[in-house]
CSV table of C-alpha atoms in Angstrom, one decimal:
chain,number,residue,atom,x,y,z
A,297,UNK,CA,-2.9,-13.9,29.5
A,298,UNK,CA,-1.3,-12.3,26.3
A,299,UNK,CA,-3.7,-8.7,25.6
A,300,UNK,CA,-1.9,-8.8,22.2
A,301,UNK,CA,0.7,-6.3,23.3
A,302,UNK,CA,2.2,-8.3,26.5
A,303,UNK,CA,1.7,-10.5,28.8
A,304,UNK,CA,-0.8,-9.9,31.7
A,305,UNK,CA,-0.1,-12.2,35.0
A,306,UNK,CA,-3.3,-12.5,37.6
A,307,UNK,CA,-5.3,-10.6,35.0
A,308,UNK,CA,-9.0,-12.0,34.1
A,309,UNK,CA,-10.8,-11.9,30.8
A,310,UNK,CA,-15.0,-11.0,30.7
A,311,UNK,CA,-16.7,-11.3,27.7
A,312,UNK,CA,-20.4,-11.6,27.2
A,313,UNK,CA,-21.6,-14.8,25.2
A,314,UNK,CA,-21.0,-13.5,21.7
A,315,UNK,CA,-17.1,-13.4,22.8
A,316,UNK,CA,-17.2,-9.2,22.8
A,317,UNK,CA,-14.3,-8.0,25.5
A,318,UNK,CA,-16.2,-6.1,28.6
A,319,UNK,CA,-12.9,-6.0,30.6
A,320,UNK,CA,-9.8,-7.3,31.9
A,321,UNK,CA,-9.7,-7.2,35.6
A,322,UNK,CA,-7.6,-7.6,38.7
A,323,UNK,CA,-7.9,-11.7,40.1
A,324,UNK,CA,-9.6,-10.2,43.3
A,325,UNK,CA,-12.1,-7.9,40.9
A,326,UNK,CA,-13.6,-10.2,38.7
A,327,UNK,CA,-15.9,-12.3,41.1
A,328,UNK,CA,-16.6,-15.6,41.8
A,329,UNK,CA,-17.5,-17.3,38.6
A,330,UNK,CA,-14.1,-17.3,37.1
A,331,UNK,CA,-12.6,-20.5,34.7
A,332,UNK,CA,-9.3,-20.9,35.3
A,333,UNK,CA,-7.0,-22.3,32.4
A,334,UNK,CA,-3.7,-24.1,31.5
A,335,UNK,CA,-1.3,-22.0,29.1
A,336,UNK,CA,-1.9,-18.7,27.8
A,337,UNK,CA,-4.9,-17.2,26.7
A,338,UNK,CA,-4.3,-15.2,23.4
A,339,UNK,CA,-6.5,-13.1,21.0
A,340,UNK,CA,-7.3,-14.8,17.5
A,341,UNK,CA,-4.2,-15.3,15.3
A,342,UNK,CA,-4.4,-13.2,12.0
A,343,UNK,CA,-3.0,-15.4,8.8
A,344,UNK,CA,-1.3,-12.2,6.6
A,345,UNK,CA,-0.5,-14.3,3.8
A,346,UNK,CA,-2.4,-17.7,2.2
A,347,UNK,CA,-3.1,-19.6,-0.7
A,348,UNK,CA,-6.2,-21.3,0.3
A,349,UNK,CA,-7.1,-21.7,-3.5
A,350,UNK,CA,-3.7,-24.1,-4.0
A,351,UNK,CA,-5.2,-26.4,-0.7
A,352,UNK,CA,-5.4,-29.2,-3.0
A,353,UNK,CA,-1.8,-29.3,-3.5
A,354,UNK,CA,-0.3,-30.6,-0.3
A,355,UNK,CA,2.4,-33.0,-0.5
A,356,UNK,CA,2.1,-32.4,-4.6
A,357,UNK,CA,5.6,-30.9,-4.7
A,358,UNK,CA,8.6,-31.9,-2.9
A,359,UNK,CA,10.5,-30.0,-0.2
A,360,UNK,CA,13.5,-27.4,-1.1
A,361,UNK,CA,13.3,-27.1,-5.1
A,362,UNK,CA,14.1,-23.4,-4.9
A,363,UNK,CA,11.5,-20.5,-5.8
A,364,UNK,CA,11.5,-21.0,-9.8
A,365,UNK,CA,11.1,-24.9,-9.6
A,366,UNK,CA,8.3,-24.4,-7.5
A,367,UNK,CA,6.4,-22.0,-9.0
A,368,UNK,CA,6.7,-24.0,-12.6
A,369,UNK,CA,5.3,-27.0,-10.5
A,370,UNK,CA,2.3,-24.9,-8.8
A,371,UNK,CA,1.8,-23.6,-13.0
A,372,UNK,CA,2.0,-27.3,-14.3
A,373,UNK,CA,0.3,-29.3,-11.7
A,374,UNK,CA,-2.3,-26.9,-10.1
A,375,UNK,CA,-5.3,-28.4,-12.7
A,376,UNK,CA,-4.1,-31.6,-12.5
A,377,UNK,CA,-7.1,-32.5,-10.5
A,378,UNK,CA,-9.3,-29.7,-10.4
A,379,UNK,CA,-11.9,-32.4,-8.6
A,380,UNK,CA,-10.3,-32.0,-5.6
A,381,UNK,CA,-10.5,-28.3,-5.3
A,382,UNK,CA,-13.5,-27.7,-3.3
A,383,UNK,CA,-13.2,-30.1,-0.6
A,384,UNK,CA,-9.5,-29.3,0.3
A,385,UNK,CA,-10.8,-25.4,0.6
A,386,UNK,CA,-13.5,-26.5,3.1
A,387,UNK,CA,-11.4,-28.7,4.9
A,388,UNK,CA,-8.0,-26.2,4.9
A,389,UNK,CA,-10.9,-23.1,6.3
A,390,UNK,CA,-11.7,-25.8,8.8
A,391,UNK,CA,-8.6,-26.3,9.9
A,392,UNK,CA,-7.6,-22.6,10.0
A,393,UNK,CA,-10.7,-21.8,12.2
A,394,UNK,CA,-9.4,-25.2,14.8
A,395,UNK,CA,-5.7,-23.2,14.8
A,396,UNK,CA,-6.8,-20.4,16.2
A,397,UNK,CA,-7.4,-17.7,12.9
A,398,UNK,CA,-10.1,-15.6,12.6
A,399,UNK,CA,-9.0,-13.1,9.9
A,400,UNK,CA,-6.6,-14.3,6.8
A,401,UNK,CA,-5.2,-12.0,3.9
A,402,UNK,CA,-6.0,-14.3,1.3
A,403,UNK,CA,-4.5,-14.6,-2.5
A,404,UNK,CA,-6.3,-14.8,-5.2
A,405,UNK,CA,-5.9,-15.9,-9.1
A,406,UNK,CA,-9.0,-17.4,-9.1
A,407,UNK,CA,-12.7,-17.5,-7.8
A,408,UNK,CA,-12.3,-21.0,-6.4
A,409,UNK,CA,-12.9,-20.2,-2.7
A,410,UNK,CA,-15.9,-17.4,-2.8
A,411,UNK,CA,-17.9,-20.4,-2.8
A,412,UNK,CA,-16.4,-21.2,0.9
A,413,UNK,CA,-15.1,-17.3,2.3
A,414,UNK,CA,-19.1,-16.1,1.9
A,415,UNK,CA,-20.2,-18.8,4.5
A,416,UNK,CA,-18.7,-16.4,7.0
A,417,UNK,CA,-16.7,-18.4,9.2
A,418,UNK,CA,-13.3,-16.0,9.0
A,419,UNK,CA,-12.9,-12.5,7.7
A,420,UNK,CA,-11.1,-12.1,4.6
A,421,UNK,CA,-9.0,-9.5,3.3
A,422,UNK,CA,-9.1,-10.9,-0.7
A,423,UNK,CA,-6.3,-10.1,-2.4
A,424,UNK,CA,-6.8,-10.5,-6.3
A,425,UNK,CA,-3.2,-11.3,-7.8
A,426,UNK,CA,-2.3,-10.1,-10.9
A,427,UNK,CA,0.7,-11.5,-13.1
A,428,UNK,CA,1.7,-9.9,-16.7
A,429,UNK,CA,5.3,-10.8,-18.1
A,430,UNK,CA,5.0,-9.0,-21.2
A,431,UNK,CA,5.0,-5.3,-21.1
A,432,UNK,CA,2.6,-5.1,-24.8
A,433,UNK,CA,0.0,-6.8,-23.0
A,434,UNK,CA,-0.6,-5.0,-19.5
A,435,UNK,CA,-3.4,-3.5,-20.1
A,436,UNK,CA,-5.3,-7.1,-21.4
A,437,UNK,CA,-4.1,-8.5,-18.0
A,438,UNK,CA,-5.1,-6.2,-15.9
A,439,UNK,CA,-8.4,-6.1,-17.6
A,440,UNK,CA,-8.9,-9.8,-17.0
A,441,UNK,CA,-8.2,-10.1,-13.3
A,442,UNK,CA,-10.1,-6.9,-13.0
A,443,UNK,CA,-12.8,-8.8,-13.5
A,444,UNK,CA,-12.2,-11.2,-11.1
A,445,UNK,CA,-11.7,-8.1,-8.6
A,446,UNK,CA,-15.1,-7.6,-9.2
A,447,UNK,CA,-16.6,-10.7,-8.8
A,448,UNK,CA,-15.0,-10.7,-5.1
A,449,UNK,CA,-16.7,-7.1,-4.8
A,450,UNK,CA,-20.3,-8.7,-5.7
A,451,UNK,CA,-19.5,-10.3,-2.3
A,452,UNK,CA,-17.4,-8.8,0.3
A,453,UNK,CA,-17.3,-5.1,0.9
A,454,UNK,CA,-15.3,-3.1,-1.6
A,455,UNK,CA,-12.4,-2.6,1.7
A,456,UNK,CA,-12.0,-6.3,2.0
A,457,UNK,CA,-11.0,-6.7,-2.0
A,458,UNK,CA,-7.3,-5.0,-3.3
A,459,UNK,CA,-6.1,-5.7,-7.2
A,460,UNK,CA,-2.5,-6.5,-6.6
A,461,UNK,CA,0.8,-7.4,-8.2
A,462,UNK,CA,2.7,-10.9,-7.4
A,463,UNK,CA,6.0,-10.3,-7.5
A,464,UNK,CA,9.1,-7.9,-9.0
A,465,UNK,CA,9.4,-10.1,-11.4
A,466,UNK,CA,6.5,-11.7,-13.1
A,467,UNK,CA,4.4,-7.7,-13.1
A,468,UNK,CA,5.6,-5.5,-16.3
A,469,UNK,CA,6.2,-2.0,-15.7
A,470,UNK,CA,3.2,-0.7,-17.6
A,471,UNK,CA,1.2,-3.1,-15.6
A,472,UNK,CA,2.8,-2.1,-12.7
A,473,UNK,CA,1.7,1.5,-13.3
A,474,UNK,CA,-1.9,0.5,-14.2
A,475,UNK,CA,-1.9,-1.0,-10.5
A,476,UNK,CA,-0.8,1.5,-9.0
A,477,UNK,CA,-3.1,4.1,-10.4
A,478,UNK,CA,-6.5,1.7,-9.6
A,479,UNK,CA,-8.6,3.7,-7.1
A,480,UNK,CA,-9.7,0.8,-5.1
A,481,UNK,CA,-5.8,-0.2,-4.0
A,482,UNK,CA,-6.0,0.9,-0.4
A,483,UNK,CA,-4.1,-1.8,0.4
A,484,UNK,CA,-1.5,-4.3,-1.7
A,485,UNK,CA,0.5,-7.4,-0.9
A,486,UNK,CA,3.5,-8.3,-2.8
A,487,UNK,CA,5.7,-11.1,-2.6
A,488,UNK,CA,8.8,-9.3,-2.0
A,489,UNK,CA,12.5,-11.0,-2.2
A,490,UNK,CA,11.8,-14.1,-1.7
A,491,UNK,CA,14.8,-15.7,-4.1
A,492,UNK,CA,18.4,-14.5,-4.5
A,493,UNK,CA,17.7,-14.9,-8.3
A,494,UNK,CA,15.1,-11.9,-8.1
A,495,UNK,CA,18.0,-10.1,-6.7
A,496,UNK,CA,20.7,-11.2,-9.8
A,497,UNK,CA,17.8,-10.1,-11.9
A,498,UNK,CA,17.2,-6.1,-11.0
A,499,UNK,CA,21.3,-5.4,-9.9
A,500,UNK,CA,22.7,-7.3,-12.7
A,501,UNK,CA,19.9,-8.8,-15.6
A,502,UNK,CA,21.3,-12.5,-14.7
A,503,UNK,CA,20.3,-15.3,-13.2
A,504,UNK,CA,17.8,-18.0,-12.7
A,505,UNK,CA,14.8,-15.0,-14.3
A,506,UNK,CA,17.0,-14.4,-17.5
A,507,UNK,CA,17.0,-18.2,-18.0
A,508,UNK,CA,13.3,-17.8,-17.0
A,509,UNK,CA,12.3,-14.8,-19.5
A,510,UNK,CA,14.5,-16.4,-22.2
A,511,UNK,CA,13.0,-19.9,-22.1
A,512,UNK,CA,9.5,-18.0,-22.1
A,513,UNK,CA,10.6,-16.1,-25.7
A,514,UNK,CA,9.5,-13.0,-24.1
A,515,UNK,CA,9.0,-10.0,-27.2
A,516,UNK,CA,10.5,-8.1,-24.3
A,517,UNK,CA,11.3,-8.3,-20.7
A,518,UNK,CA,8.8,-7.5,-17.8
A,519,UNK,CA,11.1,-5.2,-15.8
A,520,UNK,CA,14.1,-3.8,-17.0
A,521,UNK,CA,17.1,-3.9,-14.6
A,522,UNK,CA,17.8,-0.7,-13.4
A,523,UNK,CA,21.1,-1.7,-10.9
A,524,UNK,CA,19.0,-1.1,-7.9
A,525,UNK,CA,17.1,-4.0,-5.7
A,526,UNK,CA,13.6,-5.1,-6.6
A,527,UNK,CA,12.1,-3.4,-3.5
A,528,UNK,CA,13.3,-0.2,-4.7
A,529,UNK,CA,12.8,-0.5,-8.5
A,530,UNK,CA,8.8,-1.1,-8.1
A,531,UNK,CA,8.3,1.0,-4.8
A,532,UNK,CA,9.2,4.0,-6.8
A,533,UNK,CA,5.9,3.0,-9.5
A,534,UNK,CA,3.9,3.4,-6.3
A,535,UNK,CA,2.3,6.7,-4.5
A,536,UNK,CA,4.2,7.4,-1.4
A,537,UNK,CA,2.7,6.3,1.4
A,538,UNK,CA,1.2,3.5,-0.2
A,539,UNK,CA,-0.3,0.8,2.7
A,540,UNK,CA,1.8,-2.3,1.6
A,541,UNK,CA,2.5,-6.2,2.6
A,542,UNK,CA,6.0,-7.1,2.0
A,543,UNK,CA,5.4,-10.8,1.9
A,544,UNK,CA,9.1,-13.0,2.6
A,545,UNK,CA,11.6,-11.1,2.3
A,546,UNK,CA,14.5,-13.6,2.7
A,547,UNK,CA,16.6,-11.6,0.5
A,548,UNK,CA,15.6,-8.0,1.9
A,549,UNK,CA,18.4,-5.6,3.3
A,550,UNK,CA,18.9,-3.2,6.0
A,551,UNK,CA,19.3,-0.4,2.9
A,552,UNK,CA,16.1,-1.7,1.3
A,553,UNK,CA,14.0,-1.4,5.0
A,554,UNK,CA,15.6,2.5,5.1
A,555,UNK,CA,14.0,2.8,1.6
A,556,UNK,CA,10.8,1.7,2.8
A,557,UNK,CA,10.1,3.0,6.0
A,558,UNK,CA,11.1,6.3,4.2
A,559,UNK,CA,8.9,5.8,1.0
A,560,UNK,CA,6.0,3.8,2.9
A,561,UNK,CA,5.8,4.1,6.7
A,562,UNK,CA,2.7,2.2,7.2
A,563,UNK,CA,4.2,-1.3,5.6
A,564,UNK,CA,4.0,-4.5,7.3
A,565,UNK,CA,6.4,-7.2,6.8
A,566,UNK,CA,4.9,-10.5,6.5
A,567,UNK,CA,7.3,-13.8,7.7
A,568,UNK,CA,6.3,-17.5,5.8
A,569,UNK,CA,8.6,-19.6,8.0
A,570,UNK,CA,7.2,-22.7,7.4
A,571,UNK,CA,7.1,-21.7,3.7
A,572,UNK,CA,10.7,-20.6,3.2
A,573,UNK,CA,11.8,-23.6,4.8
A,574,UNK,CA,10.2,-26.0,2.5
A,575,UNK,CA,10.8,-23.8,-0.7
A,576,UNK,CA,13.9,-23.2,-0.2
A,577,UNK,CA,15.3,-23.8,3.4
A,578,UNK,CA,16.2,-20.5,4.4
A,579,UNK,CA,14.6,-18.0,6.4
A,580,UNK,CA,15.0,-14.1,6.8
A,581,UNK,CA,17.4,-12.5,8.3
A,582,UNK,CA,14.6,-11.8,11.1
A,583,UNK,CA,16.8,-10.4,14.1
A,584,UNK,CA,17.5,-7.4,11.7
A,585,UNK,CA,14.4,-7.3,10.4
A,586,UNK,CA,13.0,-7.3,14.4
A,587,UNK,CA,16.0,-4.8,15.2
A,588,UNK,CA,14.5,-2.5,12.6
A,589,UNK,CA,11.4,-1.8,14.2
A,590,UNK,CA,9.5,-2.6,11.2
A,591,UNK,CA,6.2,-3.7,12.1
A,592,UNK,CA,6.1,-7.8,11.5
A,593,UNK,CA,3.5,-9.8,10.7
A,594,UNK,CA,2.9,-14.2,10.3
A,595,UNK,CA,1.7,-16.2,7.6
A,596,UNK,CA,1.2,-19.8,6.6
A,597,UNK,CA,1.5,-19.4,2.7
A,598,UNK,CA,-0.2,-22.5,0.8
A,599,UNK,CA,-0.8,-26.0,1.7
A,600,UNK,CA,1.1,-26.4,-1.4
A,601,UNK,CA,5.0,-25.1,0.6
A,602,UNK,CA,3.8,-25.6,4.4
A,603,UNK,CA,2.2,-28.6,6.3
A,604,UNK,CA,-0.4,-26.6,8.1
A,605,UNK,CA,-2.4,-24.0,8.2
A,606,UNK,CA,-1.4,-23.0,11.8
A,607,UNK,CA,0.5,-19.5,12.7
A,608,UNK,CA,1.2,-20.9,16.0
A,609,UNK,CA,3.5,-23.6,13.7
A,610,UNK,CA,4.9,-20.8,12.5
A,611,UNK,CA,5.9,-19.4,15.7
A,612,UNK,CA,7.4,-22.9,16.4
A,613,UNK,CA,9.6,-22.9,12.9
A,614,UNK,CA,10.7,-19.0,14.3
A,615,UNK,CA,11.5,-20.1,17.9
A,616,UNK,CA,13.7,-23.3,16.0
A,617,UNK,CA,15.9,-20.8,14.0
A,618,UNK,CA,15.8,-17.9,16.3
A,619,UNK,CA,15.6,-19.1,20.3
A,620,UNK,CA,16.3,-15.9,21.4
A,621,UNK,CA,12.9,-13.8,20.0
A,622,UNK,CA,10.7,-14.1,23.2
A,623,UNK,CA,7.3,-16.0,22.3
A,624,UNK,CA,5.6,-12.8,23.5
A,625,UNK,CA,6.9,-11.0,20.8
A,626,UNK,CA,6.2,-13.7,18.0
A,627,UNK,CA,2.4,-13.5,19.3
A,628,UNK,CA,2.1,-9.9,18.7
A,629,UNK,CA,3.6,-10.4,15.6
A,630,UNK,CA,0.2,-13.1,15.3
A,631,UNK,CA,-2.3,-10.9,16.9
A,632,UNK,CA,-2.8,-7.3,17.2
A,633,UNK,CA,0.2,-6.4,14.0
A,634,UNK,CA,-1.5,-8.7,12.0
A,635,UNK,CA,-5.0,-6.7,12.3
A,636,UNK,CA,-3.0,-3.4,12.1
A,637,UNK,CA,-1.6,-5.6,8.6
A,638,UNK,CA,-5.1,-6.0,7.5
A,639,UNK,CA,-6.5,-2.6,9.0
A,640,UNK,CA,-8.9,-4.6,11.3
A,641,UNK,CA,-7.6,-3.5,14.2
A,642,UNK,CA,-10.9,-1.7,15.3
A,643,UNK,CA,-12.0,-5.5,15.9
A,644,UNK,CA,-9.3,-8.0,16.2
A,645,UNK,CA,-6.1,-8.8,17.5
A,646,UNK,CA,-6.2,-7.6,20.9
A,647,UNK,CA,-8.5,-8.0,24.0
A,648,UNK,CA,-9.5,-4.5,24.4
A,649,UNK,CA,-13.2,-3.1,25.2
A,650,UNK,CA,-15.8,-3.5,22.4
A,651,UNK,CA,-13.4,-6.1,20.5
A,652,UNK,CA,-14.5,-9.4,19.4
A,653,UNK,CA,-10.7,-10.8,18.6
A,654,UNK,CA,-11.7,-14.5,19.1
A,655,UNK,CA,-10.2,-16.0,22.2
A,656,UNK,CA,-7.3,-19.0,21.8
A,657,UNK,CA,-6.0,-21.3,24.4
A,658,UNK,CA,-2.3,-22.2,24.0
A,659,UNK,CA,-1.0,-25.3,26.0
A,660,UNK,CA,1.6,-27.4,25.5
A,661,UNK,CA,2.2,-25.8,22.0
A,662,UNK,CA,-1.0,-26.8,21.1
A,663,UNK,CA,-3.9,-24.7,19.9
A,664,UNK,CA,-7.4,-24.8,21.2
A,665,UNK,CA,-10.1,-22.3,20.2
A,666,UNK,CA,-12.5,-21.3,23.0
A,667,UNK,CA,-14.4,-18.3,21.3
């Protein structure tokens, strides 16, 4: 048995019949009416980072275009058959719940899936994206996915809704500051490093978002370089201290985590495995990353760069790259540092007294979900 924190030999799990934790005993404690199982027994798996809106887009774009290709594909082809939208949501939650997840840090540029998420079958954390190129404009952006944020706060508890930024690149500076300064923030996700270009862009002002900015005849551009990285041109537009999900960070350095852990202690790290392979095919740098005691965290991304919804796959993509991280690592990683991610930790991610984490059976690197 895996408690979330380590692995727990001749140890029993007792829950009553709504799946709440009474205790983990000793084998020769727990009585007589004990189910043994193959494999490990796991708490739920907590998804940090998804997409579910873009579910209708799997297999839509081809594998290892590189970031910008990809996103102009996701921008060009995401309404293509907006038909299809609904029933990929409900059958991509579906398959989430079979996986294993129970909680999922979900991004949002639309109101597509409240129409699933308020049936109840996972928690969400809802994560209302916001992008603004030009820097005149912030304020009409931010009002219009404001109002999306409150939509999402009509139905889900004001703690489970954040207004955040998308990327370094594609969030002006005045909009940057507008986010940062919106009282119901408590927690943001940012898709941090993901492309080598972002880095070009904020040392140098070249690269594959020059081309990008150029092509878009911005009146000015988003972010002016500033000959630092990305990470620490925006982290200094937000309060110290600010609770943050780095999301990716292929391109992230060892300076850039010192910046961080300095500037925002409480940050998680979120790794898309599945989803840098298939954008790009290349993954962190995640033996520094681990070395750097940063507190990491999984995610499956979109249907529309991954071909499941599972975290245990991306434990499987990890394990390919990296044989030496020990699988009971990568599964805290899935479990209790995800609900510490997503500030849930009072009820997932570990098998601890008074939790309800979900309970997950893993055999054979398959998943089965038993609570």
């Amino acid at each position: 048995m895996f408690d979330g924190y380590r692995m727990l030999p001749d140890k029993v799990l007792i829950t009553d019949h709504n799946g709440t934790v009474v205790d983990i005993a000793d084998t020769a404690d727990a009585g007589d009416d004990v189910k043994t199982v193959a494999g490990i027994l796991s708490p739920g798996f907590i998804n940090c980072h998804c997409h579910l809106e873009l579910s209708h887009m799997k297999g839509v774009i081809e594998e290892h275009t590189g970031l910008l290709k990809f996103v102009n594909q996701i921008v060009s082809k995401r309404y293509a058959h907006p038909e299809a939208i609904p029933a990929a949501i409900e059958s991509a939650e579906l398959a989430m719940v079979k996986n294993g997840i129970v909680a999922v840090g979900d991004i949002c540029n639309t109101t597509d899936t409240l129409f699933q998420k308020t049936k109840g079958h996972l928690y969400y954390h809802n994560f209302v994206e916001v992008i603004g190129f030009e820097p005149v404009q912030a304020q009409q952006h931010f009002d219009s996915y404001r109002a999306i944020y409150d939509d999402y706060c009509r139905h889900f508890d004001a703690q489970q809704v954040s207004l955040t930024p998308h990327a370094p690149y594609s969030v002006s500076t005045p909009l940057w500051k507008l986010l940062a300064a919106f009282p119901g923030n408590g927690l943001l996700s940012i898709h941090n490093q993901e492309t080598e270009d972002e880095t070009e862009w904020f040392l140098n002002g070249t690269g594959g978002f020059k081309a990008l900015y150029e092509r878009l005849q911005l009146n000015e551009v988003p972010v002016v370089p500033e000959g630092r990285t990305s990470l620490q041109t925006y982290g200094n537009y937000l309060p110290q201290g600010q609770r943050l999900l780095f999301i990716h960070n292929v391109f992230t350095t060892a300076e850039d985590i010192r910046y961080a852990q300095d500037r925002f202690p409480e940050a998680s790290w979120c790794l898309c495995a599945n989803a840098n392979y298939y954008i790009t095919n290349r993954l962190p740098d995640i033996p520094m990353l681990q070395g750097a005691g940063i507190r990491l965290v999984l995610g499956t991304d979109s249907l529309a760069s991954n071909y499941s919804l599972s975290i245990w796959d991306e434990i499987l993509r990890i394990r390919q790259h990296y044989p030496q991280i020990p699988v009971e690592q990568m599964l805290s990683w899935a479990t209790i540092n995800g609900a510490k991610a997503l500030q849930i930790q009072d009820q997932y991610g570990s098998f601890e007294k008074g939790k309800t984490p979900g309970v997950v059976q893993i055999v054979n690197d398959t998943i089965n979900r038993l609570v």
